[in-house]
mmCIF file of C-alpha atoms and ligand atoms in Angstrom:
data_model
loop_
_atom_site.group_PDB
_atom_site.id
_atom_site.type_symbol
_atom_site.label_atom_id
_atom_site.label_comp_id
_atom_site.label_asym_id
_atom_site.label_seq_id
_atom_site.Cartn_x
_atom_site.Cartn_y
_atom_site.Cartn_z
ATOM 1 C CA UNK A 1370 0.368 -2.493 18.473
ATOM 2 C CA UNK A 1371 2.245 -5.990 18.222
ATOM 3 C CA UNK A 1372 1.145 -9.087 18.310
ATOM 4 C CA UNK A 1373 3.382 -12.710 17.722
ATOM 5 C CA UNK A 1374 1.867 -15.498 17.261
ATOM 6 C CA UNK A 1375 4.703 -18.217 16.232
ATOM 7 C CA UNK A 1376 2.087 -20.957 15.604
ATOM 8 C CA UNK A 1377 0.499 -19.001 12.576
ATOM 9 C CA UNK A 1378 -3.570 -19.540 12.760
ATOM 10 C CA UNK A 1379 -4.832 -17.254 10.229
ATOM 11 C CA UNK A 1380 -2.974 -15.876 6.859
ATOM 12 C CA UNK A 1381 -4.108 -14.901 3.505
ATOM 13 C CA UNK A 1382 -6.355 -17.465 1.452
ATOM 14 C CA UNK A 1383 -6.892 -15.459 -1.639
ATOM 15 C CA UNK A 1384 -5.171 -12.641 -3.623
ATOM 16 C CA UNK A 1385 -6.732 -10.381 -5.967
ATOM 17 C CA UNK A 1386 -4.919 -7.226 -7.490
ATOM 18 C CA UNK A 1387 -6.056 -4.818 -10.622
ATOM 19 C CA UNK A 1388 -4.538 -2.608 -12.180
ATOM 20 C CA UNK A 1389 -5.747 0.274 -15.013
ATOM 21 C CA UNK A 1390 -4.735 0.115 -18.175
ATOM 22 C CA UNK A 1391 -3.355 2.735 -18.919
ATOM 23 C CA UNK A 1392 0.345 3.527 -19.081
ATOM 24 C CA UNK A 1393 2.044 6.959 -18.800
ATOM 25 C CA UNK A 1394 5.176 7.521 -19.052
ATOM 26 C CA UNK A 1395 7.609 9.998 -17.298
ATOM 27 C CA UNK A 1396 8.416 11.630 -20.688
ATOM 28 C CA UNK A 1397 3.984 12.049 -20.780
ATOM 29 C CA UNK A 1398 4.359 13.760 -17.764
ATOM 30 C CA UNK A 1399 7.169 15.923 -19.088
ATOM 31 C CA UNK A 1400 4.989 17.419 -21.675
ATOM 32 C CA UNK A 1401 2.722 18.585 -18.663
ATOM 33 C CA UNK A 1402 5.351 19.312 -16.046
ATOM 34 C CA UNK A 1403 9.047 21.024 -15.694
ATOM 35 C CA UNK A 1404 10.937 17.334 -15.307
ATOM 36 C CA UNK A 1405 12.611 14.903 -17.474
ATOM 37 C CA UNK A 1406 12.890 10.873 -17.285
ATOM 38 C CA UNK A 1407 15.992 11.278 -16.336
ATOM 39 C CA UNK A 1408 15.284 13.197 -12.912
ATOM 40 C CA UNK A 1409 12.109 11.082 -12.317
ATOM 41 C CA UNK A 1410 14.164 7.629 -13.098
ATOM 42 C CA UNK A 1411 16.911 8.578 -10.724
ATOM 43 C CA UNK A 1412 15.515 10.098 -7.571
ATOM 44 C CA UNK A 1413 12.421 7.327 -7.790
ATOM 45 C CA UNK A 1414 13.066 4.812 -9.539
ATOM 46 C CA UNK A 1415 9.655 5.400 -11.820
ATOM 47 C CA UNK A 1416 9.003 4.916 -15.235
ATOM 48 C CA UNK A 1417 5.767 4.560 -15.580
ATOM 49 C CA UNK A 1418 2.399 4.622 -13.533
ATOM 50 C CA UNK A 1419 -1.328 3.663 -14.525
ATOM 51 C CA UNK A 1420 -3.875 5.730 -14.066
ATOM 52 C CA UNK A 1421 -7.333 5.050 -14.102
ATOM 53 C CA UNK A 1422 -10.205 6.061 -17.314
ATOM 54 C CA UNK A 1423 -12.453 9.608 -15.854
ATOM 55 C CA UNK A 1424 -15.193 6.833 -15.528
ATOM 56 C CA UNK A 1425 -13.293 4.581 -13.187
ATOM 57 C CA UNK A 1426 -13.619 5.040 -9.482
ATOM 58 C CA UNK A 1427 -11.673 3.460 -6.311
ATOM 59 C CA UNK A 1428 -15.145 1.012 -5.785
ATOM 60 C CA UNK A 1429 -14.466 0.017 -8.952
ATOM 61 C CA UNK A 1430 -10.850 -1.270 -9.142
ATOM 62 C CA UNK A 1431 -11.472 -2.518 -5.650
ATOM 63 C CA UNK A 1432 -14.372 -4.865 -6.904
ATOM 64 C CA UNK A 1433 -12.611 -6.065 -9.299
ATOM 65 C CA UNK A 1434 -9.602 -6.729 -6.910
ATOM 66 C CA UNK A 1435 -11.895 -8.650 -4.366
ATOM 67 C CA UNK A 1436 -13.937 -10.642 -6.393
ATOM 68 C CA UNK A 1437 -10.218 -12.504 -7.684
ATOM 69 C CA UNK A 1438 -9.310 -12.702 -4.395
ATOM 70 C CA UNK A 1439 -12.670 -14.171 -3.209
ATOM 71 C CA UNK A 1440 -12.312 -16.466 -6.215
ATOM 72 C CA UNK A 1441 -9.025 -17.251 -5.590
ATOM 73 C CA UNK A 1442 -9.630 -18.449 -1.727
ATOM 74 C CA UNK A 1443 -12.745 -19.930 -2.899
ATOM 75 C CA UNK A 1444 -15.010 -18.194 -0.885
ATOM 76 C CA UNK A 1445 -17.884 -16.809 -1.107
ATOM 77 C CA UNK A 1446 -19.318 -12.716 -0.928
ATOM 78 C CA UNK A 1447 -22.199 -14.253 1.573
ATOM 79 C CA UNK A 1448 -19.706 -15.936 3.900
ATOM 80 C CA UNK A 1449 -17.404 -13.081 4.600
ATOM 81 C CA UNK A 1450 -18.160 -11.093 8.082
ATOM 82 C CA UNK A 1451 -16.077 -7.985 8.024
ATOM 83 C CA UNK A 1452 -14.811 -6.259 4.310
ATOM 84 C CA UNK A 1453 -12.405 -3.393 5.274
ATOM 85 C CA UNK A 1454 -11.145 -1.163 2.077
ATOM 86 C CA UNK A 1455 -8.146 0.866 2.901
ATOM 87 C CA UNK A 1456 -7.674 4.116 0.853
ATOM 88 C CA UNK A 1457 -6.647 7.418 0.700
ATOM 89 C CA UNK A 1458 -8.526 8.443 -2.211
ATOM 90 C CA UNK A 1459 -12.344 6.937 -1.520
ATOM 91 C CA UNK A 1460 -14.887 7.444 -4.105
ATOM 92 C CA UNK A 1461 -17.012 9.684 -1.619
ATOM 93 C CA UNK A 1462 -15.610 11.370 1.407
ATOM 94 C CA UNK A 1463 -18.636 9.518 3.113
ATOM 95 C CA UNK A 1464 -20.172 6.835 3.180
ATOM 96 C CA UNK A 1465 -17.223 4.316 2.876
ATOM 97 C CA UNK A 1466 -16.487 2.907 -0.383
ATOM 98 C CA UNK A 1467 -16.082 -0.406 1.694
ATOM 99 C CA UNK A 1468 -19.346 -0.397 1.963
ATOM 100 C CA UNK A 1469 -20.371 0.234 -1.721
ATOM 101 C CA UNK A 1470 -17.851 -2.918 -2.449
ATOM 102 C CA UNK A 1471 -20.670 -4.910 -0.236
ATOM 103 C CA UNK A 1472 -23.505 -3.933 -2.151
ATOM 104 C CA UNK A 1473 -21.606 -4.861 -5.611
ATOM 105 C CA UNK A 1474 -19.926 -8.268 -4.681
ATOM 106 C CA UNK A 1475 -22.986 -9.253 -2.681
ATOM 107 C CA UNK A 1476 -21.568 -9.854 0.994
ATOM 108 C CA UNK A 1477 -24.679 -9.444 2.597
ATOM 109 C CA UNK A 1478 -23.706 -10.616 5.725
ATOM 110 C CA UNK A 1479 -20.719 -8.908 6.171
ATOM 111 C CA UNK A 1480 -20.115 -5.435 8.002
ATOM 112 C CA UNK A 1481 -17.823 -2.760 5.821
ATOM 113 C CA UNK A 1482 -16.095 0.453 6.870
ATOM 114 C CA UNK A 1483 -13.061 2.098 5.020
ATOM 115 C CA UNK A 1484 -9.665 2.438 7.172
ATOM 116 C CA UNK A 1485 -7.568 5.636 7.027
ATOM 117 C CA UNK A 1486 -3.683 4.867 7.626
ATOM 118 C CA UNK A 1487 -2.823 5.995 4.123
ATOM 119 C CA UNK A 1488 0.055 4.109 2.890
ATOM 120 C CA UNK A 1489 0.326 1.585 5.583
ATOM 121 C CA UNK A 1490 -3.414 0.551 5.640
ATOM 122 C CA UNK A 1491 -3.374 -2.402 4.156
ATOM 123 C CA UNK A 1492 -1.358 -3.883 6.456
ATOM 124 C CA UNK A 1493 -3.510 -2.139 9.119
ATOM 125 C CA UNK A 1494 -6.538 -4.012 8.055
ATOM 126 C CA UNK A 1495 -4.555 -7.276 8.250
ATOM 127 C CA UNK A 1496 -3.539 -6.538 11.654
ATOM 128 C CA UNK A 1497 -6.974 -5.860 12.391
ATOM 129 C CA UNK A 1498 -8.805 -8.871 10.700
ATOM 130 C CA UNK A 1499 -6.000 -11.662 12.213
ATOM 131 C CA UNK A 1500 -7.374 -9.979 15.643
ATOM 132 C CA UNK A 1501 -10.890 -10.323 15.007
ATOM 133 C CA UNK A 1502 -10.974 -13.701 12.997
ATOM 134 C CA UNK A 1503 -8.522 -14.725 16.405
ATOM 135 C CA UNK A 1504 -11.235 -13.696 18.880
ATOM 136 C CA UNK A 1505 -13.819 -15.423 16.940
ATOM 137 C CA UNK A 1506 -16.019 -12.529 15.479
ATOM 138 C CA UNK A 1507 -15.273 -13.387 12.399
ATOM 139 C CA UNK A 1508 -14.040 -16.402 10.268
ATOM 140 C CA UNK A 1509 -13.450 -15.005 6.997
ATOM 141 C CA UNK A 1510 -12.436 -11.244 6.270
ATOM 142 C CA UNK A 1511 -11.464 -9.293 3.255
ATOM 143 C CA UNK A 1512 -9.095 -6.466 3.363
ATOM 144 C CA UNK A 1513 -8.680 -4.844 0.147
ATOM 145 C CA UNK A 1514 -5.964 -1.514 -0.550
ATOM 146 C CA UNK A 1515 -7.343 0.758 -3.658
ATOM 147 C CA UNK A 1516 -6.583 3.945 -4.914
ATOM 148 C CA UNK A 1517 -7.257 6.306 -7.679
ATOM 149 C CA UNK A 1518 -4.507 8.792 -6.837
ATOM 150 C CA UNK A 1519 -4.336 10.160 -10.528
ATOM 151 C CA UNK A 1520 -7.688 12.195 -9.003
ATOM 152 C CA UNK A 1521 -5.961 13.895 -6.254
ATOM 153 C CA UNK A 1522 -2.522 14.723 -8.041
ATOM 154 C CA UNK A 1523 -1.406 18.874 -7.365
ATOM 155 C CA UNK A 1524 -0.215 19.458 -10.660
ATOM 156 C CA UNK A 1525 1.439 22.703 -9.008
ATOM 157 C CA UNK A 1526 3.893 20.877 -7.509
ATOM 158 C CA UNK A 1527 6.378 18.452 -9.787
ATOM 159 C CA UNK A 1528 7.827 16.859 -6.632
ATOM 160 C CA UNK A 1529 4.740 14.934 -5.686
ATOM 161 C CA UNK A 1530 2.870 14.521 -8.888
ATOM 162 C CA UNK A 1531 5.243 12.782 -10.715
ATOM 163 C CA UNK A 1532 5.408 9.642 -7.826
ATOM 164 C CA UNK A 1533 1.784 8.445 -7.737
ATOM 165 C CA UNK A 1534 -0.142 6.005 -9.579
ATOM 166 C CA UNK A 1535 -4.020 3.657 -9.419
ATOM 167 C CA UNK A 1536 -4.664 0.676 -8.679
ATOM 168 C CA UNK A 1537 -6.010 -2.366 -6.284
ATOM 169 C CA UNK A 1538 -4.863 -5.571 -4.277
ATOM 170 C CA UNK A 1539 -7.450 -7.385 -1.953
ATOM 171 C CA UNK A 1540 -6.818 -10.720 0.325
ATOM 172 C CA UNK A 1541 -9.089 -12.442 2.086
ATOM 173 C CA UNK A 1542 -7.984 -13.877 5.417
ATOM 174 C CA UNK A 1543 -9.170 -16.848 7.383
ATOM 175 C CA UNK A 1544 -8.047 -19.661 9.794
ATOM 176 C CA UNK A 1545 -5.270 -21.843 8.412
ATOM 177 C CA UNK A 1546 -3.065 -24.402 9.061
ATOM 178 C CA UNK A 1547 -0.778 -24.248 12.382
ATOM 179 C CA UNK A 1548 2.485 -23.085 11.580
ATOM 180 C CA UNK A 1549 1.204 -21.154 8.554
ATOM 181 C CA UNK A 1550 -0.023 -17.213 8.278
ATOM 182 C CA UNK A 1551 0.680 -14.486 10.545
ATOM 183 C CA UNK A 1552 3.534 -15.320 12.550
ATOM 184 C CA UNK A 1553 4.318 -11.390 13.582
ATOM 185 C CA UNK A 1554 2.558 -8.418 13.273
ATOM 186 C CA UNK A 1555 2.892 -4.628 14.270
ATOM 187 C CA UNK A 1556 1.504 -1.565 13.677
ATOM 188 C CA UNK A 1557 2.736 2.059 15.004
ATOM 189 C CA UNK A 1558 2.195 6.039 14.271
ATOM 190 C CA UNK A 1559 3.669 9.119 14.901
ATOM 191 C CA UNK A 1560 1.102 11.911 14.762
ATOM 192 C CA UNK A 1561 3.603 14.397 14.996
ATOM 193 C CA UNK A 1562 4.657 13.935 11.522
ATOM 194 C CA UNK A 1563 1.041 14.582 10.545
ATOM 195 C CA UNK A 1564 1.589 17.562 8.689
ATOM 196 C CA UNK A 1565 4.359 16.109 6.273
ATOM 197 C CA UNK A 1566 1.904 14.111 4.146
ATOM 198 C CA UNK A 1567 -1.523 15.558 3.891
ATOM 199 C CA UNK A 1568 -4.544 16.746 1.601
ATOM 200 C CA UNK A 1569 -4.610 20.561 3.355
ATOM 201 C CA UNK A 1570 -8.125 21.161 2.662
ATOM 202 C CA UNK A 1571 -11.727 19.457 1.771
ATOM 203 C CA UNK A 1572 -12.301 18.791 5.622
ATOM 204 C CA UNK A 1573 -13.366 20.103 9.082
ATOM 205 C CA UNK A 1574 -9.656 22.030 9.304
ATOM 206 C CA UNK A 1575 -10.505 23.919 5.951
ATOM 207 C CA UNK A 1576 -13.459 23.246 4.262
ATOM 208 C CA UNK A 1577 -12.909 22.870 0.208
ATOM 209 C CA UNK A 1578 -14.091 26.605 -1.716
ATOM 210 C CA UNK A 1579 -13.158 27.617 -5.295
ATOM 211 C CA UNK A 1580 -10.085 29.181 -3.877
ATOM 212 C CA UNK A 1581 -8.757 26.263 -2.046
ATOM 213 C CA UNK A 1582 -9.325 24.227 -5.342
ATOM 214 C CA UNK A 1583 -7.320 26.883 -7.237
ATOM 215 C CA UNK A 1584 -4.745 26.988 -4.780
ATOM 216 C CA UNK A 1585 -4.036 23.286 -4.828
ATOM 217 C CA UNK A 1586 -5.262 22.058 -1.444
ATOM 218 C CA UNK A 1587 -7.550 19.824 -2.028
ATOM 219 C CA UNK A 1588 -5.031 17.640 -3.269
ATOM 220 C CA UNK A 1589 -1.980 15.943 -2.073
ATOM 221 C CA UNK A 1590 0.976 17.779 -0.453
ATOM 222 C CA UNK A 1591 3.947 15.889 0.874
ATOM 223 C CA UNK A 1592 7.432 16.644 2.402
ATOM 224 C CA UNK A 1593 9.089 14.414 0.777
ATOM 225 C CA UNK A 1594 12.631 15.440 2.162
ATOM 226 C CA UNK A 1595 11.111 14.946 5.934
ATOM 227 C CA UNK A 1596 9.636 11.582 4.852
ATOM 228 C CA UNK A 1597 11.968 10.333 2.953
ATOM 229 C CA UNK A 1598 14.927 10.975 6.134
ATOM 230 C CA UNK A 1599 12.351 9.277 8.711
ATOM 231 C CA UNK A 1600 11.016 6.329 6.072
ATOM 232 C CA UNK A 1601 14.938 5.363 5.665
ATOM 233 C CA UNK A 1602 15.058 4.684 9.138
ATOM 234 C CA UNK A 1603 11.715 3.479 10.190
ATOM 235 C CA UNK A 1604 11.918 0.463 7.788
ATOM 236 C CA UNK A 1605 14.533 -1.417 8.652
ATOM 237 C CA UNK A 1606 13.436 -0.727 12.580
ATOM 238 C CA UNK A 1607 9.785 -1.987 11.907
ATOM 239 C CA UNK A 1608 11.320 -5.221 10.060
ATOM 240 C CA UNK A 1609 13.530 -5.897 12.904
ATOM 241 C CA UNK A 1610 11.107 -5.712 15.402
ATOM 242 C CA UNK A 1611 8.511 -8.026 12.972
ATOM 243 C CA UNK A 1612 11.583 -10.245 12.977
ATOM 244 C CA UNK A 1613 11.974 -10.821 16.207
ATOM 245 C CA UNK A 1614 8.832 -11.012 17.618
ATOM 246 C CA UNK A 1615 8.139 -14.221 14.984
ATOM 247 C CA UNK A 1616 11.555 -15.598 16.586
ATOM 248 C CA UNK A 1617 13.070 -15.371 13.368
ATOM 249 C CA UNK A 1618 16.367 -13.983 11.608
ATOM 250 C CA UNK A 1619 16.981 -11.878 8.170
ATOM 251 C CA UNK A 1620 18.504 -14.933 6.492
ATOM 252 C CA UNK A 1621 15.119 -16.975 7.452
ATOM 253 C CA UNK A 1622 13.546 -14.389 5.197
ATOM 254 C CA UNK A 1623 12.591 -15.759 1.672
ATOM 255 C CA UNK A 1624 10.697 -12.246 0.462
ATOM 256 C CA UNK A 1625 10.769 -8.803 1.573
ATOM 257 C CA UNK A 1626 7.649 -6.998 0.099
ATOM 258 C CA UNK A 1627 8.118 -3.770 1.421
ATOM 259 C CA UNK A 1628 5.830 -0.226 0.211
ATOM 260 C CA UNK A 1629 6.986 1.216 -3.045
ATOM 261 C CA UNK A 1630 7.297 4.520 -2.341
ATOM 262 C CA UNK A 1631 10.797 5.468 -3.807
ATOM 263 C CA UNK A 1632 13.697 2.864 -4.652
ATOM 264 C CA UNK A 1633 16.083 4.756 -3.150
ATOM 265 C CA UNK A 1634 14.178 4.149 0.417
ATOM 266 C CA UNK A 1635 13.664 0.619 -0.843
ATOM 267 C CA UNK A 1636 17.550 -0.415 -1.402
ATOM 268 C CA UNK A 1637 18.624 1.771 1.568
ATOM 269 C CA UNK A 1638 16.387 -0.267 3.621
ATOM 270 C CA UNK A 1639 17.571 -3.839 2.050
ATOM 271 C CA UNK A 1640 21.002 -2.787 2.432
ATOM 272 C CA UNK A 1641 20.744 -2.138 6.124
ATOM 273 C CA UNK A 1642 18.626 -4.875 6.449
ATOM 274 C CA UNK A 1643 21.173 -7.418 4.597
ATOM 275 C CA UNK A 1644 19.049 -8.874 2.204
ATOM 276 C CA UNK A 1645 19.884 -8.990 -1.366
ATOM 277 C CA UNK A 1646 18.328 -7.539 -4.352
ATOM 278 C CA UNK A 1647 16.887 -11.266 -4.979
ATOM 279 C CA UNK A 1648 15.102 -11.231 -2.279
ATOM 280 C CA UNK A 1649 13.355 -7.978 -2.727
ATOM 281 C CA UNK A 1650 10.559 -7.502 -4.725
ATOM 282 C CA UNK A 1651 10.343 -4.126 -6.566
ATOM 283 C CA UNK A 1652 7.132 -3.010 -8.694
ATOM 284 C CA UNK A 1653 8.109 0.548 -8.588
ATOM 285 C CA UNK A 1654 9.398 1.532 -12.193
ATOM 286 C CA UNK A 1655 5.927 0.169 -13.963
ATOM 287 C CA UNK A 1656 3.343 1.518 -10.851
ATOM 288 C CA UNK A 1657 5.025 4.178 -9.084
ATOM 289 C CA UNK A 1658 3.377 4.637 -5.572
ATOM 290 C CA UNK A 1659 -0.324 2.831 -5.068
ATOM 291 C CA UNK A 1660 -0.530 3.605 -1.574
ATOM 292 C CA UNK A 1661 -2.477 1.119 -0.041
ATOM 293 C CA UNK A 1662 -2.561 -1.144 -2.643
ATOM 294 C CA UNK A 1663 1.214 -1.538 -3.136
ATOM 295 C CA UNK A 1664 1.801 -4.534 -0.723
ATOM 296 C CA UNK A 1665 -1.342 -6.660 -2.166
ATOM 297 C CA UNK A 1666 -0.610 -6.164 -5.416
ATOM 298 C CA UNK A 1667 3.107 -7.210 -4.709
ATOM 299 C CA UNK A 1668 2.402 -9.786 -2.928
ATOM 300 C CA UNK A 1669 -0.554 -10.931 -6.093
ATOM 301 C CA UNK A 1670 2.554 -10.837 -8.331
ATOM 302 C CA UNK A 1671 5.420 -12.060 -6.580
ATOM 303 C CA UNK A 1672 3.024 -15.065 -6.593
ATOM 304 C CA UNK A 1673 2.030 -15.127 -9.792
ATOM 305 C CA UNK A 1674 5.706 -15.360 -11.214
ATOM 306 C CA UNK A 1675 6.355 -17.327 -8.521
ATOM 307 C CA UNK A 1676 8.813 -15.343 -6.257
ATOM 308 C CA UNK A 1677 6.618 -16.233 -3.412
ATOM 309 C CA UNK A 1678 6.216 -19.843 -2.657
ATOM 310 C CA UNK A 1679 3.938 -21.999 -0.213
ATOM 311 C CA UNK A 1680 6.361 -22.528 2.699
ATOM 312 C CA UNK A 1681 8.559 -19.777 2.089
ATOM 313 C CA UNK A 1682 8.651 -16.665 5.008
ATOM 314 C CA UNK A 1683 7.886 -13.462 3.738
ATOM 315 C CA UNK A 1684 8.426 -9.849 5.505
ATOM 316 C CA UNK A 1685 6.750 -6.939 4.695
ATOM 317 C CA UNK A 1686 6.642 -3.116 5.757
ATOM 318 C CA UNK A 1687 4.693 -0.792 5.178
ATOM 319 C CA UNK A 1688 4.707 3.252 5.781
ATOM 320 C CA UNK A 1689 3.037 6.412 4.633
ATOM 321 C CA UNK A 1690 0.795 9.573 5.789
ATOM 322 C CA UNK A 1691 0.022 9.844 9.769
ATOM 323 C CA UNK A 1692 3.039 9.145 9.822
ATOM 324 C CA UNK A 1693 1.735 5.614 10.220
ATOM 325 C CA UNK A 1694 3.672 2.223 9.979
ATOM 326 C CA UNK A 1695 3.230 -1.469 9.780
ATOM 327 C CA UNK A 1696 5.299 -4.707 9.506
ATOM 328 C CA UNK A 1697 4.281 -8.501 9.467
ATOM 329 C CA UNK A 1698 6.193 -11.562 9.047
ATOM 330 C CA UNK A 1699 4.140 -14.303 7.461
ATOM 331 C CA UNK A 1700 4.393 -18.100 6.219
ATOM 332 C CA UNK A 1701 3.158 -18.739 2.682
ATOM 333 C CA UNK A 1702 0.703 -21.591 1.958
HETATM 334 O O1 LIG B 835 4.123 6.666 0.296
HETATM 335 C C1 LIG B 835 4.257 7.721 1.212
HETATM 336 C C2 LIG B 835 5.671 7.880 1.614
HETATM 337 N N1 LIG B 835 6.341 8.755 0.691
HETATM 338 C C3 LIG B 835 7.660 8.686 0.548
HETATM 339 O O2 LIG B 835 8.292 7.849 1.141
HETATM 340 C C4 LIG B 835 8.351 9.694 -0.312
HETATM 341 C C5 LIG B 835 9.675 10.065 0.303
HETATM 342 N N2 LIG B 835 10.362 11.120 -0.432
HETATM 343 C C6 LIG B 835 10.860 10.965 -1.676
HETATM 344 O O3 LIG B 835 10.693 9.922 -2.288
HETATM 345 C C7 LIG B 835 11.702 12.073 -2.241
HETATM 346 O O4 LIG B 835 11.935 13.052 -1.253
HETATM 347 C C8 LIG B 835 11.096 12.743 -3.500
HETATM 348 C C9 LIG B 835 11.134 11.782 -4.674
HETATM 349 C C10 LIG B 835 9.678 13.175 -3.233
HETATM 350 C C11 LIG B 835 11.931 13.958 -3.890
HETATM 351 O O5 LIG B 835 13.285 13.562 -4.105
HETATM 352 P P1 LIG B 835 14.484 14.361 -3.406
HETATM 353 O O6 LIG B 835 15.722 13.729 -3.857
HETATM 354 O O7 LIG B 835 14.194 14.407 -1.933
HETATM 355 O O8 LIG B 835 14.343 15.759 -4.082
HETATM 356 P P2 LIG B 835 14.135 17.195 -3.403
HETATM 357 O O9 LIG B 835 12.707 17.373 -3.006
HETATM 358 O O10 LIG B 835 15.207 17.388 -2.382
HETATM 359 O O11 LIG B 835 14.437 18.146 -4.633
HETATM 360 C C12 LIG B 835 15.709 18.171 -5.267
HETATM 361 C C13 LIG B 835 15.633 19.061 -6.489
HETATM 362 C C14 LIG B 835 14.948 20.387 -6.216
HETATM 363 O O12 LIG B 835 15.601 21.373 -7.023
HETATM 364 P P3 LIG B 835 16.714 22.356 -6.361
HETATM 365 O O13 LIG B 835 15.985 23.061 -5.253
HETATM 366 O O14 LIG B 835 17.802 21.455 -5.874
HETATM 367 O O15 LIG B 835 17.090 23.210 -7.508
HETATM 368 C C15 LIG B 835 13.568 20.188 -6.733
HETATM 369 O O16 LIG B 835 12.950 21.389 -7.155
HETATM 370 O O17 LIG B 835 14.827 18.410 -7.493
HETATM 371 C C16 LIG B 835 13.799 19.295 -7.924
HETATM 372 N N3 LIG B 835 12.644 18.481 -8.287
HETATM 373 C C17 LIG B 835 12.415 18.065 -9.530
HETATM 374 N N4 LIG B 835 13.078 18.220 -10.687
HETATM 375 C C18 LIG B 835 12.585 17.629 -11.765
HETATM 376 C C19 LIG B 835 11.670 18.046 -7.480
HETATM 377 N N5 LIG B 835 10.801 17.302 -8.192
HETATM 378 C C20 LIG B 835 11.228 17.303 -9.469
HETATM 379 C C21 LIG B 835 10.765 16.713 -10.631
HETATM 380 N N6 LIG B 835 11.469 16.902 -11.774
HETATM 381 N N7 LIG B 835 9.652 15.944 -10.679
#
């Protein structure tokens, strides 16, 4: 899917983003598991994740994440039409924690359904809103990314459990000014990669018995050598393409928000790219990977400490399990 629209029309009016309190380092997870600081530091670029208290569920940061956001845009629950939550770690497998966000924040008009592109569904649900709020079925949307990863970690395997972390960004999107918003978007997948970042069991493939617990499946696997080679390339190709279909040029670009999923991917990609470390943003070493929050809760604090600036161009890519991708050039307001 692409879609350019040059003259802007709809963008992000509010930001939310939450995050748990509670810090642990890589040396806490070294008392658990065989690694070291020093391995996690240098092959990620972690130091530290949150992860969320037993009591605290996906709903939860994700409330908290859109009610900012809907404060921030100064909108109300009731006047929202569509509220899409995009997770890979949902408080039930069914019904959609989307729709428990509804009940809480009191969007009673609005219809809500979670969105499966793991790592890249935040942007997915931004493609999908600008086309919706662009047709006219809906004026104001919010698209919010949460996870509570901590609950799906395999502790058998060092490799993955070391990378991920909780958390929640939210945005709600509407009509704006010409010339500001979306100016590119695109969205892509690869299904044959599907195996190389999945949660084996706990579905229709292989339902989820004591054994399969034991054994590790219901939680998440990766190949991270697989995604890692194809994520290197994939990023700077997506931002290219974002590029040009908004008509626009890397040294146009005032902020590259891209998914945090390893630094190494993330300077490989700016390098090839040509942008410099200053206009990167990198949340990595205090959240490790959020999944489908990472790029709202970026984009929440490259704001905040004002990295990200009304007028300014931003790009922003976005990749994970499927193998799914998405870019998007936008224009701050
Ligand atoms: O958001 C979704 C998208 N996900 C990604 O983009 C992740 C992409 N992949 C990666 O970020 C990296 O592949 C990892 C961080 C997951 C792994 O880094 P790597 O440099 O690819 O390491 P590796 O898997 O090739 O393993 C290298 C060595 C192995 O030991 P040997 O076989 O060389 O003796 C591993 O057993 O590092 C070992 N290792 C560890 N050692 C200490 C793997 N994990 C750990 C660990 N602590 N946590």
């Amino acid at each position: 899917m692409e879609f350019s629209s040059r003259a802007g029309g709809v963008g992000i009016l509010g930001l939310g983003a939450v995050l748990p309190e509670r810090a642990v380092s890589n040396d806490e997870l070294a008392q658990r598991l065989d690694t070291s600081d020093e391995w996690i530091r240098t092959r990620t670029g972690i130091r530290e994740r949150r992860y969320a208290a037993p009591e605290v569920a996906t709903s939860d940061l994700a409330v908290a994440a859109a009610r900012q956001a809907l404060a921030d845009a100064r909108i109300a629950p009731e006047q929202l039409d569509w509220i899409i939550c995009a997770t890979t770690s949902p408080d039930n497998p069914f019904p959609a924690t989307a729709s428990r966000v509804q009940a809480t924040i009191g969007a009673g008009r609005a219809a809500a359904f979670d969105l499966m592109a793991c790592c890249s569904g935040w942007l997915y649900g931004v493609a999908l809103l600008q086309g919706l709020i662009r047709s006219g079925s809906c004026r104001y949307g919010l698209v919010i990314g949460a996870e509570v990863l901590s609950r799906i970690i395999n502790w058998q395997d060092r490799s993955t459990a070391v990378l991920v972390g909780d958390g929640a960004g939210a945005a709600v999107l509407g009509p704006v000014a010409e010339g500001a918003g979306i100016l590119s978007i695109l969205a892509g997948s690869d299904g044959d990669g599907y195996e190389h970042i999945i949660m084996p069991a706990g579905g229709s493939r292989m339902r989820a018995t004591a054994e399969t617990v034991a054994a590790g499946l219901n939680a998440f696997h990766m190949n991270g050598r697989e995604v890692f080679k194809w994520a290197v390339r994939q990023v700077p190709e997506a931002a290219d393409r974002a590029l040009e279909l908004a008509g626009l040029g890397v040294g146009d670009i005032d902020l590259f928000v891209p998914h945090q999923a390893n630094l190494r991917i993330i300077e490989a990609a700016a390098e090839r790219l040509g942008l410099p470390e200053e206009r990167t943003w990198v949340n990595i070493e205090r959240y490790g990977n959020i999944s489908a929050a990472c790029i709202p809760v970026g984009l929440y604090e490259a704001r905040a400490c004002g990295r990200l600036l009304p007028g300014q161009r931003l790009l922003t890519v976005a990749f994970g399990g499927g193998l799914t991708w998405a870019a998007a050039v936008m224009r701050w307001m």
